[in-house]
Amino acid sequence: MSIISKRTSLTSILKDHSTVSRDRARQDAHNKVRFSLTTQKSVKEIFQKANEGDFADYEEYITMMKTSALSDDAFLNTVQQSRRCIPLLRPQFAGFVETLLSLKWAQRNKEIREEFKQFILELMVMHNKYARIGVDKLLSVWIPEENAAASWPRGTPNDDMMERLSDVHEVIAKLIELIPMISSLIVRAVDALFPYFKRSPHILAGYLHNVLWLLSYQPIFTEDVLRIILSHLLKVDVNAPRSDIEDAEEDDEEMHNIFEMDDVRQWQPDEMRLQLAESLDICLTKLYEYLDRQITQSPRTAERTFRTIMNAFETVILPAHSPHHIQFFIFYCLSLRGTFAETFVKNLWDKVCNPNVAPGTRQVCVYYIASLLARAKFLPLTLIQNMLKEFCSWAHQYIARYDSSRTDATIRAHGVFFAICQAVFYVIAFRSRDLTAGKRQLILLQSLHLSAIVTSPLNPLRVCLPAVATAFAGVTRAHQLTYCHTILERNARKKLATVYMSDVEMPEETLDTFFPFDPYLLKKSSKYIENLYLKYQASEEEEKPDEDSARKRKDTIGDEDDFIAEKRLRTSSDAARSPELQFTYSFSPGFHT
């Protein structure tokens, strides 16, 4: 016997069938006209023939299940026969198992659903090699169909859909109980099957509804699953910028005013015109409801839930570049218990004070602290005052260490310092009514020694956003805390001179600032935010224009530059007199009209 023939003989022992013959059987099955195979041959007979190497009926049966519209009787018969053949389902029959698990069993009657539940439980307990595909097929039922929006109003299943989904969740809960190691497969599947962020709102919200349902009976998944949820919703958020949301709302209003026709789509009052914004709005509503259940209604687990949410925030949201609305998830969470905000601020401040943390991350932490102090109505005044002390103490120590002989005073070299200084200016300007309400509050502001920061060699006012600097100058002038207008005028002249004297030199740079808690634009979920959210209101003393500064500016700038300077000053004065200073969202400190 030759070596070749021996090798062929060994191969035939290891393989139950010829790959070529099986492919031919599969092709014949696709080309064959099928009538009622389920009543002609049993599943057991098909498996027995396949074990003997004849896969014709096996492949035809799989093709029939994929392409035929099975009646309830045929469907039930197939599941019952397959259940009796579970011990025969070796790896070579994985195609049959995958096809059977892919059938839309949750849409069938109660008897079929009960039989299918028992089949999948017995299958995965007896053959753990099918665990991964079984979990994937179970979780895929969570994804609403494109044409099923009526069954998912605002991402919540109706009663009939709820009953069918309950069967799926019952199977998952039993699988976790019977096969503890399946938990990792479930977490992986939750992430892998999360719908694409551009899918219809009811699909994204419906899947999220099921994921949060999973957490209700398996809280051990909370940290991993929350991280997955926030990661996917972050994609929706960054692709729905505030400018696009505003443009969509304005364009729709303009079209409605111009074309008042019957066939124009009628929007619901709280429906977002931008689809991604609508998806985000519904999903955030579900997350706020989840926070209510986990923290307000379950006080025993509140602290553990908050720690989990903090970890998810620091992992997903904090490193994200300028998100728009997803960060309000932590904003609402902080409002549910008084100690949460203090813990949140302390954790971020520890990062700011840690020189081993990347400067960019430290600056973002400062922005989150400042925006929270300015916007959150639920914060006690003592927390705001204590953080202002921490900010100023850090800034004074930094100035004391700074070598004024150095020429490198750029934002890149001192970004964290400038961010903290602007945070001080911003919080004092935004919360001026609270911080100057009485003599004790004014004494505290005086103890911050703001003049030392404003007049330091690093000159932080030169890199602050003009709106922040102007508002801060108005507060400090009104209450005689420090006088900033001379410095602002000098900075303005320097920038103007740089622009007009040379085409090469550029004006001094402005701090790249992020205000996480800018005004909330989503309609449905705004009911959770609006009562917690503070809008800017300047005091009467701060709204008075600084006429002395205008005269000085006019006397010190030449004729050509005088027009530009007065125009800029007039713009700043008009903004200072308005209820909220006007900014665009790209760099807004939130002083909106």
Short mmCIF file of C-alpha atoms in Angstrom, two decimals, residues 12-395:
data_model
loop_
_atom_site.label_atom_id
_atom_site.label_comp_id
_atom_site.label_asym_id
_atom_site.label_seq_id
_atom_site.Cartn_x
_atom_site.Cartn_y
_atom_site.Cartn_z
CA SER A 12 -11.46 8.96 5.87
CA ILE A 13 -11.38 7.60 9.41
CA LEU A 14 -11.25 11.11 10.96
CA LYS A 15 -13.92 12.65 8.72
CA ASP A 16 -17.51 11.41 8.84
CA HIS A 17 -18.27 12.65 5.36
CA SER A 18 -16.77 14.20 2.29
CA THR A 19 -16.73 17.99 2.19
CA VAL A 20 -17.32 17.85 -1.54
CA SER A 21 -20.36 15.61 -1.19
CA ARG A 22 -21.80 17.79 1.55
CA ASP A 23 -21.39 20.94 -0.54
CA ARG A 24 -23.08 19.14 -3.43
CA ALA A 25 -25.94 18.14 -1.12
CA ARG A 26 -26.33 21.72 0.03
CA GLN A 27 -26.47 22.98 -3.56
CA ASP A 28 -29.02 20.31 -4.52
CA ALA A 29 -31.14 21.27 -1.53
CA HIS A 30 -31.27 24.88 -2.71
CA ASN A 31 -32.29 23.84 -6.23
CA LYS A 32 -34.85 21.24 -5.20
CA VAL A 33 -38.57 21.93 -4.99
CA ARG A 34 -39.74 21.30 -1.41
CA PHE A 35 -43.24 20.36 -0.33
CA SER A 36 -43.71 19.03 3.19
CA LEU A 37 -40.47 17.53 4.40
CA THR A 38 -41.42 18.00 8.05
CA THR A 39 -44.20 15.43 7.68
CA GLN A 40 -42.24 13.00 5.51
CA LYS A 41 -39.10 12.41 7.58
CA SER A 42 -38.30 12.86 11.22
CA VAL A 43 -35.42 14.96 12.49
CA LYS A 44 -33.89 11.83 14.05
CA GLU A 45 -33.88 10.01 10.70
CA ILE A 46 -32.22 12.99 9.04
CA PHE A 47 -29.46 13.04 11.67
CA GLN A 48 -28.94 9.29 11.37
CA LYS A 49 -28.52 9.54 7.59
CA ALA A 50 -26.13 12.45 8.03
CA ASN A 51 -24.03 10.39 10.44
CA GLU A 52 -23.76 7.80 7.67
CA GLY A 53 -22.48 10.46 5.28
CA ASP A 54 -25.73 11.27 3.44
CA PHE A 55 -26.38 14.97 4.02
CA ALA A 56 -28.96 15.52 1.28
CA ASP A 57 -32.00 15.49 3.57
CA TYR A 58 -30.11 17.34 6.29
CA GLU A 59 -29.21 20.26 4.00
CA GLU A 60 -32.71 20.25 2.49
CA TYR A 61 -34.26 20.48 5.96
CA ILE A 62 -32.04 23.45 6.86
CA THR A 63 -32.95 25.20 3.61
CA MET A 64 -36.62 24.55 4.25
CA MET A 65 -36.42 26.15 7.71
CA LYS A 66 -34.66 29.20 6.27
CA THR A 67 -36.93 29.80 3.30
CA SER A 68 -40.35 28.40 4.13
CA ALA A 69 -43.07 30.08 6.14
CA LEU A 70 -43.65 27.35 8.70
CA SER A 71 -47.12 26.95 10.12
CA ASP A 72 -47.49 26.81 13.89
CA ASP A 73 -47.99 23.04 13.75
CA ALA A 74 -44.89 22.50 11.61
CA PHE A 75 -42.87 24.85 13.82
CA LEU A 76 -43.96 23.06 17.00
CA ASN A 77 -43.28 19.65 15.46
CA THR A 78 -39.77 20.70 14.45
CA VAL A 79 -38.93 22.02 17.91
CA GLN A 80 -40.36 18.94 19.66
CA GLN A 81 -38.44 16.54 17.44
CA SER A 82 -35.24 18.58 17.80
CA ARG A 83 -35.63 18.55 21.57
CA ARG A 84 -35.77 14.75 21.57
CA CYS A 85 -32.61 14.67 19.45
CA ILE A 86 -30.51 17.03 21.61
CA PRO A 87 -28.01 14.27 22.55
CA LEU A 88 -27.31 13.78 18.80
CA LEU A 89 -26.47 17.45 18.14
CA ARG A 90 -22.72 17.11 17.74
CA PRO A 91 -20.57 20.00 16.40
CA GLN A 92 -21.08 18.83 12.79
CA PHE A 93 -24.77 19.81 13.16
CA ALA A 94 -24.03 23.38 14.21
CA GLY A 95 -25.69 24.66 11.03
CA PHE A 96 -28.96 23.00 12.00
CA VAL A 97 -28.78 24.40 15.54
CA GLU A 98 -28.02 27.93 14.32
CA THR A 99 -30.87 27.84 11.81
CA LEU A 100 -33.36 26.58 14.40
CA LEU A 101 -32.29 29.20 16.97
CA SER A 102 -32.64 31.91 14.32
CA LEU A 103 -36.34 31.23 13.83
CA LYS A 104 -38.64 33.93 15.19
CA TRP A 105 -40.01 31.81 18.01
CA ALA A 106 -40.92 34.78 20.23
CA GLN A 107 -43.59 35.80 17.72
CA ARG A 108 -45.35 32.42 17.95
CA ASN A 109 -48.12 31.31 20.29
CA LYS A 110 -47.64 30.49 23.96
CA GLU A 111 -47.34 26.71 23.45
CA ILE A 112 -44.54 27.10 20.93
CA ARG A 113 -42.71 29.60 23.10
CA GLU A 114 -42.83 27.27 26.09
CA GLU A 115 -41.52 24.34 24.04
CA PHE A 116 -38.76 26.45 22.52
CA LYS A 117 -37.68 27.73 25.95
CA GLN A 118 -37.24 24.16 27.18
CA PHE A 119 -35.37 23.21 24.02
CA ILE A 120 -32.82 26.01 24.27
CA LEU A 121 -32.29 25.45 28.01
CA GLU A 122 -31.67 21.72 27.58
CA LEU A 123 -29.50 22.29 24.52
CA MET A 124 -27.16 24.79 26.18
CA VAL A 125 -26.91 22.82 29.42
CA MET A 126 -26.05 19.59 27.57
CA HIS A 127 -23.86 21.17 24.86
CA ASN A 128 -22.01 24.20 26.22
CA LYS A 129 -20.32 24.63 22.84
CA TYR A 130 -23.59 26.14 21.63
CA ALA A 131 -23.68 28.68 24.47
CA ARG A 132 -22.26 31.55 22.45
CA ILE A 133 -24.57 31.18 19.49
CA GLY A 134 -27.51 30.57 21.81
CA VAL A 135 -26.86 33.79 23.74
CA ASP A 136 -26.46 35.77 20.53
CA LYS A 137 -29.76 34.49 19.15
CA LEU A 138 -31.59 35.17 22.42
CA LEU A 139 -30.35 38.75 22.70
CA SER A 140 -31.06 39.42 19.02
CA VAL A 141 -34.78 39.10 19.91
CA TRP A 142 -34.33 42.31 21.93
CA ILE A 143 -33.80 44.33 18.77
CA PRO A 144 -37.13 45.70 17.49
CA GLU A 145 -37.87 45.28 13.81
CA GLU A 146 -37.75 48.33 11.57
CA ASN A 147 -41.49 48.23 10.82
CA ALA A 148 -42.52 47.59 14.45
CA ALA A 149 -42.46 51.19 15.70
CA ALA A 150 -46.14 50.97 16.68
CA SER A 151 -45.30 48.16 19.13
CA TRP A 152 -42.55 50.27 20.72
CA PRO A 153 -43.97 53.70 21.62
CA ARG A 154 -41.02 55.78 22.84
CA GLY A 155 -38.89 52.66 23.08
CA THR A 156 -41.23 50.88 25.50
CA PRO A 157 -42.87 47.61 24.39
CA ASN A 158 -46.65 47.35 24.39
CA ASP A 159 -48.38 44.68 26.49
CA ASP A 160 -48.22 41.95 23.85
CA MET A 161 -44.55 42.59 23.11
CA MET A 162 -43.80 42.75 26.84
CA GLU A 163 -45.28 39.28 27.33
CA ARG A 164 -43.14 37.81 24.55
CA LEU A 165 -39.97 39.50 25.77
CA SER A 166 -40.62 38.17 29.27
CA ASP A 167 -40.06 34.66 27.90
CA VAL A 168 -36.67 35.68 26.54
CA HIS A 169 -35.59 37.25 29.82
CA GLU A 170 -36.85 34.20 31.71
CA VAL A 171 -34.60 31.95 29.63
CA ILE A 172 -31.60 34.25 30.14
CA ALA A 173 -32.15 34.34 33.92
CA LYS A 174 -32.33 30.52 34.08
CA LEU A 175 -29.24 30.13 31.92
CA ILE A 176 -27.25 32.38 34.26
CA GLU A 177 -28.45 30.27 37.18
CA LEU A 178 -27.61 26.96 35.48
CA ILE A 179 -24.39 28.04 33.69
CA PRO A 180 -22.68 30.82 35.70
CA MET A 181 -19.82 31.07 33.21
CA ILE A 182 -22.28 32.22 30.56
CA SER A 183 -22.27 35.72 32.10
CA SER A 184 -19.22 36.82 30.10
CA LEU A 185 -20.92 35.73 26.88
CA ILE A 186 -23.99 37.79 27.74
CA VAL A 187 -21.96 40.95 28.39
CA ARG A 188 -20.07 40.42 25.14
CA ALA A 189 -23.33 39.95 23.23
CA VAL A 190 -24.89 43.10 24.76
CA ASP A 191 -22.02 45.10 23.29
CA ALA A 192 -21.78 43.27 19.95
CA LEU A 193 -25.51 43.43 19.21
CA PHE A 194 -26.06 47.07 20.19
CA PRO A 195 -27.80 48.63 17.16
CA TYR A 196 -25.94 51.02 14.89
CA PHE A 197 -26.32 54.59 16.17
CA LYS A 198 -28.15 55.74 13.02
CA ARG A 199 -30.94 53.17 13.34
CA SER A 200 -34.49 54.34 14.05
CA PRO A 201 -35.15 55.76 17.53
CA HIS A 202 -37.51 52.92 18.53
CA ILE A 203 -34.81 50.36 17.70
CA LEU A 204 -32.10 52.00 19.79
CA ALA A 205 -34.46 52.77 22.67
CA GLY A 206 -36.12 49.36 22.50
CA TYR A 207 -32.81 47.55 22.75
CA LEU A 208 -31.77 49.82 25.63
CA HIS A 209 -35.06 49.00 27.37
CA ASN A 210 -34.17 45.31 27.27
CA VAL A 211 -30.60 45.90 28.43
CA LEU A 212 -31.86 47.84 31.46
CA TRP A 213 -34.39 45.06 32.02
CA LEU A 214 -31.45 42.65 32.21
CA LEU A 215 -29.85 44.77 34.94
CA SER A 216 -33.05 44.63 37.00
CA TYR A 217 -32.59 40.90 37.66
CA GLN A 218 -28.82 40.65 37.19
CA PRO A 219 -27.31 43.73 38.90
CA ILE A 220 -23.90 42.04 38.86
CA PHE A 221 -23.63 43.16 35.22
CA THR A 222 -24.24 46.82 36.07
CA GLU A 223 -20.72 48.24 35.78
CA ASP A 224 -19.82 46.49 32.52
CA VAL A 225 -23.21 47.05 30.92
CA LEU A 226 -23.44 50.72 31.93
CA ARG A 227 -20.06 51.27 30.35
CA ILE A 228 -21.32 49.64 27.16
CA ILE A 229 -24.52 51.72 27.17
CA LEU A 230 -22.70 55.01 27.66
CA SER A 231 -20.12 54.13 24.98
CA HIS A 232 -22.82 53.53 22.37
CA LEU A 233 -24.96 56.50 23.36
CA LEU A 234 -21.84 58.66 23.22
CA LYS A 235 -21.65 57.86 19.50
CA VAL A 236 -25.21 59.12 19.11
CA ASP A 237 -24.41 62.21 21.16
CA VAL A 238 -21.28 63.33 19.31
CA ASN A 239 -23.11 62.91 15.99
CA ALA A 240 -25.95 65.15 17.18
CA PRO A 241 -24.19 68.43 17.99
CA ARG A 242 -26.12 71.34 19.42
CA SER A 243 -25.80 73.33 16.21
CA ASP A 244 -27.45 70.54 14.18
CA ILE A 245 -30.27 70.22 16.71
CA GLU A 246 -30.93 73.96 16.64
CA ASP A 247 -30.76 74.11 12.85
CA ALA A 248 -33.22 71.22 12.50
CA GLU A 249 -35.68 72.87 14.88
CA GLU A 250 -35.39 76.27 13.17
CA ASP A 251 -35.60 74.86 9.64
CA ASP A 252 -38.74 72.91 10.46
CA GLU A 253 -40.36 75.99 11.98
CA GLU A 254 -39.48 78.08 8.94
CA MET A 255 -40.84 75.44 6.54
CA HIS A 256 -44.04 75.21 8.55
CA ASN A 257 -44.50 78.99 8.35
CA ILE A 258 -43.83 79.10 4.62
CA PHE A 259 -45.68 75.96 3.50
CA GLU A 260 -48.84 75.34 5.47
CA MET A 261 -49.93 72.21 3.63
CA ASP A 262 -51.95 69.23 4.79
CA ASP A 263 -49.37 66.67 3.63
CA VAL A 264 -46.55 68.19 5.69
CA ARG A 265 -45.58 65.87 8.54
CA GLN A 266 -47.20 66.78 11.83
CA TRP A 267 -44.64 66.61 14.62
CA GLN A 268 -45.51 65.92 18.22
CA PRO A 269 -44.81 68.91 20.51
CA ASP A 270 -41.98 67.08 22.31
CA GLU A 271 -40.59 65.30 19.25
CA MET A 272 -37.09 66.23 18.13
CA ARG A 273 -36.77 67.06 14.42
CA LEU A 274 -33.28 65.57 14.20
CA GLN A 275 -33.52 61.76 14.30
CA LEU A 276 -30.31 61.27 16.29
CA ALA A 277 -31.51 63.84 18.82
CA GLU A 278 -34.82 61.98 19.11
CA SER A 279 -32.96 58.72 19.73
CA LEU A 280 -30.76 60.34 22.36
CA ASP A 281 -33.75 62.04 23.99
CA ILE A 282 -35.69 58.79 24.45
CA CYS A 283 -32.62 56.86 25.60
CA LEU A 284 -31.65 59.48 28.18
CA THR A 285 -35.23 59.46 29.47
CA LYS A 286 -34.85 55.73 30.07
CA LEU A 287 -31.53 56.23 31.83
CA TYR A 288 -33.00 58.89 34.13
CA GLU A 289 -35.86 56.51 34.96
CA TYR A 290 -33.30 53.82 35.69
CA LEU A 291 -31.46 56.15 38.09
CA ASP A 292 -34.73 56.89 39.89
CA ARG A 293 -35.39 53.18 40.39
CA GLN A 294 -31.87 52.32 41.49
CA ILE A 295 -31.17 55.27 43.79
CA THR A 296 -34.40 56.91 44.91
CA GLN A 297 -36.44 53.73 45.23
CA SER A 298 -33.59 51.48 46.41
CA PRO A 299 -31.72 53.43 49.10
CA ARG A 300 -29.84 50.34 50.31
CA THR A 301 -28.01 49.98 47.00
CA ALA A 302 -27.73 53.71 46.25
CA GLU A 303 -24.10 54.10 47.27
CA ARG A 304 -22.98 51.03 45.35
CA THR A 305 -24.90 52.17 42.29
CA PHE A 306 -23.32 55.62 42.49
CA ARG A 307 -19.79 54.18 42.68
CA THR A 308 -20.56 52.08 39.62
CA ILE A 309 -21.86 55.13 37.75
CA MET A 310 -18.80 57.15 38.73
CA ASN A 311 -16.50 54.46 37.35
CA ALA A 312 -18.46 54.38 34.11
CA PHE A 313 -18.35 58.19 33.89
CA GLU A 314 -14.58 58.35 34.40
CA THR A 315 -14.03 55.56 31.88
CA VAL A 316 -16.35 56.68 29.08
CA ILE A 317 -17.60 60.26 29.39
CA LEU A 318 -14.71 62.09 31.04
CA PRO A 319 -12.17 61.25 28.28
CA ALA A 320 -14.67 62.10 25.52
CA HIS A 321 -14.01 65.27 23.55
CA SER A 322 -16.77 67.83 24.09
CA PRO A 323 -19.90 65.68 24.40
CA HIS A 324 -23.20 67.54 24.21
CA HIS A 325 -25.87 65.83 26.35
CA ILE A 326 -24.72 62.41 27.55
CA GLN A 327 -22.91 63.98 30.55
CA PHE A 328 -26.27 65.05 31.98
CA PHE A 329 -26.62 61.42 33.06
CA ILE A 330 -24.13 62.13 35.86
CA PHE A 331 -25.66 65.59 36.45
CA TYR A 332 -29.05 64.05 37.23
CA CYS A 333 -27.45 61.30 39.30
CA LEU A 334 -25.70 63.88 41.51
CA SER A 335 -29.02 65.55 42.26
CA LEU A 336 -30.55 62.41 43.79
CA ARG A 337 -28.53 62.48 47.01
CA GLY A 338 -26.70 65.33 48.73
CA THR A 339 -23.42 63.48 49.29
CA PHE A 340 -23.06 62.46 45.65
CA ALA A 341 -22.08 65.93 44.42
CA GLU A 342 -19.44 66.35 47.12
CA THR A 343 -17.94 62.96 46.26
CA PHE A 344 -17.98 63.76 42.56
CA VAL A 345 -16.27 67.13 43.00
CA LYS A 346 -13.67 65.67 45.38
CA ASN A 347 -12.78 62.85 42.98
CA LEU A 348 -12.28 65.26 40.09
CA TRP A 349 -10.36 67.74 42.23
CA ASP A 350 -8.00 64.95 43.33
CA LYS A 351 -7.24 64.33 39.66
CA VAL A 352 -6.60 68.04 39.09
CA CYS A 353 -4.10 68.14 41.97
CA ASN A 354 -2.31 64.99 40.80
CA PRO A 355 0.66 65.99 38.60
CA ASN A 356 0.85 62.43 37.25
CA VAL A 357 -2.49 62.86 35.48
CA ALA A 358 -2.28 64.17 31.92
CA PRO A 359 -2.72 68.00 31.73
CA GLY A 360 -5.58 67.64 29.26
CA THR A 361 -7.49 65.39 31.65
CA ARG A 362 -6.83 67.76 34.55
CA GLN A 363 -8.26 70.67 32.55
CA VAL A 364 -11.38 68.70 31.63
CA CYS A 365 -11.88 67.89 35.32
CA VAL A 366 -11.71 71.61 36.09
CA TYR A 367 -14.31 72.32 33.40
CA TYR A 368 -16.70 69.73 34.84
CA ILE A 369 -16.30 71.11 38.36
CA ALA A 370 -16.79 74.71 37.24
CA SER A 371 -19.80 73.95 35.08
CA LEU A 372 -21.43 71.93 37.87
CA LEU A 373 -20.84 74.68 40.44
CA ALA A 374 -22.34 77.24 38.09
CA ARG A 375 -25.36 75.28 36.87
CA ALA A 376 -26.55 72.95 39.63
CA LYS A 377 -29.33 74.42 41.75
CA PHE A 378 -29.12 71.50 44.17
CA LEU A 379 -25.58 72.32 45.35
CA PRO A 380 -25.23 73.91 48.80
CA LEU A 381 -23.56 77.34 48.80
CA THR A 382 -20.88 76.02 51.17
CA LEU A 383 -19.68 73.55 48.54
CA ILE A 384 -19.34 76.34 45.97
CA GLN A 385 -17.46 78.56 48.42
CA ASN A 386 -15.15 75.74 49.52
CA MET A 387 -14.26 74.92 45.93
CA LEU A 388 -13.52 78.59 45.21
CA LYS A 389 -11.12 78.51 48.18
CA GLU A 390 -9.47 75.38 46.80
CA PHE A 391 -9.18 76.91 43.32
CA CYS A 392 -7.67 80.16 44.58
CA SER A 393 -5.33 78.47 47.05
CA TRP A 394 -3.98 76.29 44.25
CA ALA A 395 -3.60 79.32 41.95
#
